């Protein structure tokens, strides 16, 4: 009997705890994270990061993740059900900028605020957007390759799926740098649809078509750069002699950077996901809300919080180097 | 249509009708060599040893899938799940050969092939025992297996595979890439089984006319069950080869690979109605797809045109074949 009573008191106490915390913050906010798809590592990291946000851990925010399955219609339907279920806010990573804008309008009409993260929608209906500038990343990777080539020679460009916003923007960044370096000629450019296997075959074929002529490889993401790396190795060439760059900082790419085989530029999923949640919570909880994620300290100078009401936050890109590779991987293991 | 028929017509009037027969039988082989001859004229690198190795290696993963698919299609069925099975087997098998203490690569391959066999047997049981139409059963498996792939490793790739395992995708035996050796060995075995064994004859009989096969004592349900198991096991094998080739098992691997596998079988002259076709045809079907991709890459053809050309060649190959068969 005594035992049971202590158990009951203990249970009551633990139950009361989050209730108090909730009372202090007002309530537990119901937040939907509508992401374009969960089939690649980057979005997995993004989802892992948002679930690890201090506010989610403490129960101040309840996150429901919706997998958009790379389909604009699926995402639109998910918005309908979030509106029906009266979510407090939606964090939105759209598959398509045009179709996404329509979904945002629907939510706004239902008085649900929408914070964009990672990929953009057209128009200005978003409460705020946090992401990284793909044009900049395209410039950074092209710059790294061009520099390593000494400003002359031939490059090949492995592109993302034609027409996708990341492909368009990264491509624009690539071209801007290449235009400024007339000594570097683009030998070939073609899509490998973000796929490692596809890029590997493509690079094998290019190496055959242009023996000894390819001096550098610009991959618009890491997966494709890794495919090209395998092709270079399989052809018996030394990858250290052919500058190769990718974007995103996926785990395999970080390992390849560590081995000195490529350059990668890390897109910070953690910053984009946790930052978005802080921005949404600030709007919901009011002026007194203090951002909880570490990212605001990490990027204090490049991405200031500024009260949390800016309409746009740009998460900086971090070049992966042999020096920070281990730290980046360790951080990932923890998440 | 009539233009395409022209070259074959004179054969009918020749004394050696056998030549005409051979032409219709080996049309796909002739088409393959004609395509290669054209590409070697258009591009100086096409016929180099390095490129031939590339083409064979690029054909091998789809080729192994397509051989399994040939068994299924010969019975009049279809297996849409092979791309997903490839991915789930890749993740499962590769998880044994990652990390600080990688296991024996052969055990990993056995696990991958075994997992494919098991899931293929589920397909087989659904189709043969429970009479679910093959299209539906394997469409369901396509989705289930892809889901399992993401569940198995939380949607993350399995990286850092042991060097011993990577040999499977990157090594050579007597100058021939191991994926090509596996493709060749699988093709040879499948060809021999279909051509020389009672089992092989039963596969054709089941696809030709299931009812009359059953009346004449063929255990058609067992045959149907077995072809899905074979297709699953080969999907498992190609999943392991793909993981070793790309150095990581990726959960999004093999997306829509079933379509290329079916295309290889169909280009190779196997009838979707069942009962007619061969592994040799499939072998050349897979090679034709790889040669088209390779040739268009070599010539720097834009990917927009590449898709159009590939689709057109697939339909053209089958058109040629059906018109020839129709006349016979």
Coordinates of N, CA and C in Angstrom, one line a residue, chain A residues 186-290:
Chain A
X186 N 34.2 24.8 -70.2 CA 33.3 23.7 -69.9 C 33.2 22.7 -71.0
X187 N 33.8 21.5 -70.7 CA 33.9 20.5 -71.7 C 32.5 19.8 -72.0
X188 N 31.8 19.5 -70.8 CA 30.5 18.8 -70.9 C 29.7 19.3 -69.7
X189 N 28.4 19.3 -69.9 CA 27.5 19.5 -68.7 C 26.3 18.7 -68.9
X190 N 25.8 18.0 -67.9 CA 24.6 17.2 -68.1 C 24.1 16.8 -66.7
X191 N 22.8 16.5 -66.6 CA 22.2 16.1 -65.3 C 22.5 14.7 -65.0
X192 N 22.7 14.4 -63.7 CA 22.7 13.0 -63.2 C 21.6 12.9 -62.1
X193 N 20.7 13.9 -62.1 CA 19.5 13.8 -61.2 C 19.8 13.5 -59.7
X194 N 20.8 14.2 -59.2 CA 21.3 14.1 -57.8 C 21.7 12.7 -57.5
X195 N 21.8 11.8 -58.4 CA 22.1 10.4 -58.1 C 23.5 9.9 -58.3
X196 N 24.0 9.2 -57.3 CA 25.4 8.8 -57.3 C 25.7 7.8 -58.4
X197 N 24.8 6.8 -58.5 CA 25.0 5.7 -59.5 C 24.9 6.3 -60.9
X198 N 24.0 7.3 -61.1 CA 23.9 7.9 -62.5 C 25.1 8.7 -62.8
X199 N 25.6 9.5 -61.8 CA 26.8 10.3 -62.0 C 28.0 9.5 -62.3
X200 N 28.1 8.3 -61.6 CA 29.2 7.4 -61.8 C 29.3 6.9 -63.3
X201 N 28.2 6.5 -63.8 CA 28.2 6.1 -65.2 C 28.5 7.2 -66.1
X202 N 27.9 8.4 -65.9 CA 28.1 9.5 -66.7 C 29.6 9.9 -66.7
X203 N 30.3 9.9 -65.6 CA 31.7 10.3 -65.5 C 32.5 9.3 -66.2
X204 N 32.2 8.0 -66.0 CA 33.0 7.0 -66.7 C 32.9 7.2 -68.2
X205 N 31.8 7.6 -68.7 CA 31.6 7.8 -70.2 C 32.4 9.1 -70.6
X206 N 32.3 10.1 -69.8 CA 33.1 11.3 -70.1 C 34.6 11.1 -70.1
X207 N 35.0 10.3 -69.1 CA 36.5 10.0 -69.1 C 36.9 9.3 -70.3
X208 N 36.0 8.5 -70.9 CA 36.4 7.8 -72.1 C 36.3 8.7 -73.3
X209 N 35.3 9.6 -73.3 CA 35.2 10.5 -74.5 C 36.2 11.6 -74.5
X210 N 36.8 11.9 -73.4 CA 37.8 13.0 -73.3 C 39.0 12.6 -72.5
X211 N 39.8 11.6 -73.1 CA 40.9 11.0 -72.3 C 41.9 12.1 -71.9
X212 N 42.2 12.2 -70.7 CA 43.3 13.1 -70.3 C 43.0 14.5 -70.4
X213 N 41.7 14.9 -70.7 CA 41.4 16.3 -70.9 C 40.6 16.9 -69.7
X214 N 40.0 16.1 -68.9 CA 39.2 16.6 -67.8 C 40.1 17.0 -66.7
X215 N 40.1 18.4 -66.4 CA 41.0 18.9 -65.4 C 40.3 19.1 -64.1
X216 N 38.9 19.1 -64.1 CA 38.2 19.4 -62.9 C 36.8 19.0 -63.0
X217 N 36.1 18.7 -61.9 CA 34.7 18.3 -61.9 C 33.9 19.1 -60.9
X218 N 32.8 19.7 -61.4 CA 31.9 20.5 -60.5 C 30.6 19.6 -60.4
X219 N 30.4 19.1 -59.2 CA 29.2 18.3 -59.0 C 28.2 19.2 -58.2
X220 N 27.0 19.3 -58.7 CA 26.1 20.3 -58.0 C 25.5 19.7 -56.7
X221 N 25.8 18.5 -56.4 CA 25.6 18.0 -55.0 C 26.7 17.0 -54.7
X222 N 26.8 16.6 -53.4 CA 27.8 15.6 -53.0 C 27.6 14.2 -53.6
X223 N 26.4 13.8 -53.6 CA 26.1 12.4 -54.1 C 26.7 12.3 -55.5
X224 N 26.5 13.2 -56.4 CA 27.0 13.1 -57.8 C 28.5 13.3 -57.8
X225 N 29.0 14.2 -56.9 CA 30.5 14.3 -56.9 C 31.1 13.0 -56.4
X226 N 30.4 12.3 -55.5 CA 31.0 11.0 -55.0 C 30.9 10.0 -56.1
X227 N 29.9 10.0 -56.9 CA 29.8 9.1 -58.1 C 31.0 9.4 -59.0
X228 N 31.2 10.6 -59.3 CA 32.4 11.0 -60.2 C 33.7 10.6 -59.6
X229 N 33.8 10.7 -58.3 CA 35.0 10.3 -57.6 C 35.3 8.8 -57.8
X230 N 34.2 8.0 -57.7 CA 34.4 6.5 -57.9 C 34.8 6.2 -59.3
X231 N 34.2 7.0 -60.3 CA 34.6 6.8 -61.7 C 36.1 7.1 -61.9
X232 N 36.5 8.2 -61.3 CA 37.9 8.6 -61.5 C 38.8 7.5 -60.9
X233 N 38.5 7.0 -59.7 CA 39.3 6.0 -59.1 C 39.3 4.7 -59.9
X234 N 38.1 4.4 -60.4 CA 38.0 3.1 -61.2 C 38.8 3.2 -62.5
X235 N 39.0 4.4 -63.0 CA 39.7 4.6 -64.3 C 41.2 4.6 -64.0
X236 N 41.6 4.4 -62.7 CA 43.0 4.3 -62.3 C 43.7 5.6 -62.2
X237 N 42.9 6.7 -62.1 CA 43.5 8.0 -62.0 C 43.6 8.4 -60.5
X238 N 44.4 9.4 -60.3 CA 44.6 9.9 -58.9 C 43.6 11.0 -58.7
X239 N 42.6 10.8 -57.8 CA 41.6 11.8 -57.6 C 42.2 13.1 -57.0
X240 N 43.4 13.0 -56.4 CA 44.0 14.2 -55.8 C 44.4 15.2 -56.9
X241 N 44.6 14.6 -58.2 CA 45.1 15.5 -59.3 C 43.9 16.1 -60.1
X242 N 42.7 15.6 -59.8 CA 41.6 16.2 -60.5 C 40.6 16.9 -59.5
X243 N 40.7 18.2 -59.4 CA 39.9 18.9 -58.4 C 38.4 18.6 -58.6
X244 N 37.7 18.3 -57.5 CA 36.4 17.8 -57.6 C 35.6 18.4 -56.4
X245 N 34.4 19.0 -56.7 CA 33.7 19.6 -55.6 C 32.2 19.2 -55.6
X246 N 31.6 19.2 -54.4 CA 30.2 18.9 -54.3 C 29.6 19.9 -53.2
X247 N 28.3 19.8 -53.1 CA 27.6 20.6 -52.1 C 26.8 19.8 -51.2
X248 N 26.6 20.1 -50.0 CA 25.7 19.5 -49.0 C 26.4 19.0 -47.7
X249 N 27.6 18.4 -47.9 CA 28.3 17.9 -46.7 C 27.6 16.6 -46.2
X250 N 27.3 15.7 -47.1 CA 26.8 14.4 -46.6 C 28.0 13.6 -46.0
X251 N 27.6 12.6 -45.2 CA 28.7 11.9 -44.4 C 29.8 11.4 -45.3
X252 N 29.4 10.7 -46.4 CA 30.5 10.1 -47.3 C 31.4 11.2 -47.9
X253 N 30.8 12.3 -48.2 CA 31.6 13.4 -48.7 C 32.6 14.0 -47.7
X254 N 32.1 14.1 -46.4 CA 33.0 14.5 -45.4 C 34.2 13.6 -45.3
X255 N 33.9 12.3 -45.4 CA 35.0 11.3 -45.3 C 36.0 11.5 -46.5
X256 N 35.4 11.7 -47.7 CA 36.3 11.9 -48.9 C 37.1 13.2 -48.8
X257 N 36.5 14.2 -48.2 CA 37.3 15.5 -47.9 C 38.5 15.2 -47.0
X258 N 38.2 14.4 -46.0 CA 39.2 14.1 -45.0 C 40.4 13.3 -45.7
X259 N 40.0 12.5 -46.7 CA 41.0 11.8 -47.5 C 41.7 12.6 -48.5
X260 N 41.3 13.9 -48.6 CA 41.9 14.8 -49.6 C 41.4 14.5 -51.0
X261 N 40.3 13.9 -51.2 CA 39.9 13.5 -52.5 C 38.9 14.5 -53.2
X262 N 38.2 15.3 -52.3 CA 37.3 16.3 -52.9 C 37.1 17.5 -52.0
X263 N 36.3 18.4 -52.5 CA 35.9 19.6 -51.7 C 34.4 19.5 -51.5
X264 N 33.9 19.8 -50.3 CA 32.5 19.9 -50.1 C 32.1 21.1 -49.3
X265 N 30.9 21.6 -49.6 CA 30.4 22.7 -48.9 C 29.2 22.4 -48.1
X266 N 29.3 22.5 -46.8 CA 28.2 21.9 -45.9 C 27.0 22.9 -45.9
X267 N 25.9 22.3 -46.2 CA 24.6 23.0 -46.0 C 24.1 22.6 -44.6
X268 N 23.9 23.5 -43.7 CA 23.6 23.2 -42.3 C 22.2 22.9 -42.1
X269 N 21.8 21.6 -42.1 CA 20.4 21.2 -41.9 C 20.0 21.6 -40.5
X270 N 20.9 21.4 -39.5 CA 20.6 21.8 -38.1 C 20.2 23.3 -38.0
X271 N 21.0 24.1 -38.6 CA 20.7 25.6 -38.6 C 19.3 25.9 -39.2
X272 N 19.1 25.3 -40.4 CA 17.8 25.6 -41.1 C 16.6 25.1 -40.3
X273 N 16.7 23.9 -39.7 CA 15.6 23.3 -39.1 C 15.3 23.9 -37.7
X274 N 16.4 23.9 -36.9 CA 16.2 24.5 -35.5 C 15.9 26.0 -35.6
X275 N 16.6 26.7 -36.5 CA 16.3 28.1 -36.7 C 14.9 28.4 -37.0
X276 N 14.3 27.6 -37.9 CA 12.9 27.8 -38.4 C 12.0 27.6 -37.2
X277 N 12.2 26.6 -36.3 CA 11.3 26.4 -35.2 C 11.4 27.6 -34.2
X278 N 12.6 28.1 -34.0 CA 12.7 29.3 -33.1 C 11.9 30.4 -33.7
X279 N 12.0 30.6 -35.0 CA 11.3 31.8 -35.6 C 9.8 31.6 -35.4
X280 N 9.3 30.4 -35.6 CA 7.9 30.1 -35.5 C 7.5 30.3 -34.0
X281 N 8.3 29.8 -33.1 CA 7.9 29.9 -31.7 C 7.9 31.4 -31.2
X282 N 8.8 32.2 -31.7 CA 8.9 33.6 -31.4 C 7.6 34.3 -31.8
X283 N 7.1 33.9 -32.9 CA 5.8 34.5 -33.4 C 4.6 34.1 -32.5
X284 N 4.7 32.8 -32.1 CA 3.5 32.3 -31.3 C 3.6 32.7 -29.9
X285 N 4.8 32.7 -29.3 CA 4.9 33.0 -27.9 C 5.0 34.5 -27.6
X286 N 5.3 35.3 -28.6 CA 5.4 36.7 -28.3 C 6.8 37.2 -28.1
X287 N 6.9 38.5 -27.8 CA 8.2 39.2 -27.7 C 9.2 38.6 -26.7
X288 N 8.6 38.1 -25.6 CA 9.5 37.6 -24.6 C 10.2 36.3 -24.9
X289 N 9.9 35.7 -26.1 CA 10.6 34.4 -26.4 C 12.1 34.6 -26.7
X290 N 12.8 33.7 -26.1 CA 14.3 33.7 -26.3 C 14.6 32.5 -27.1

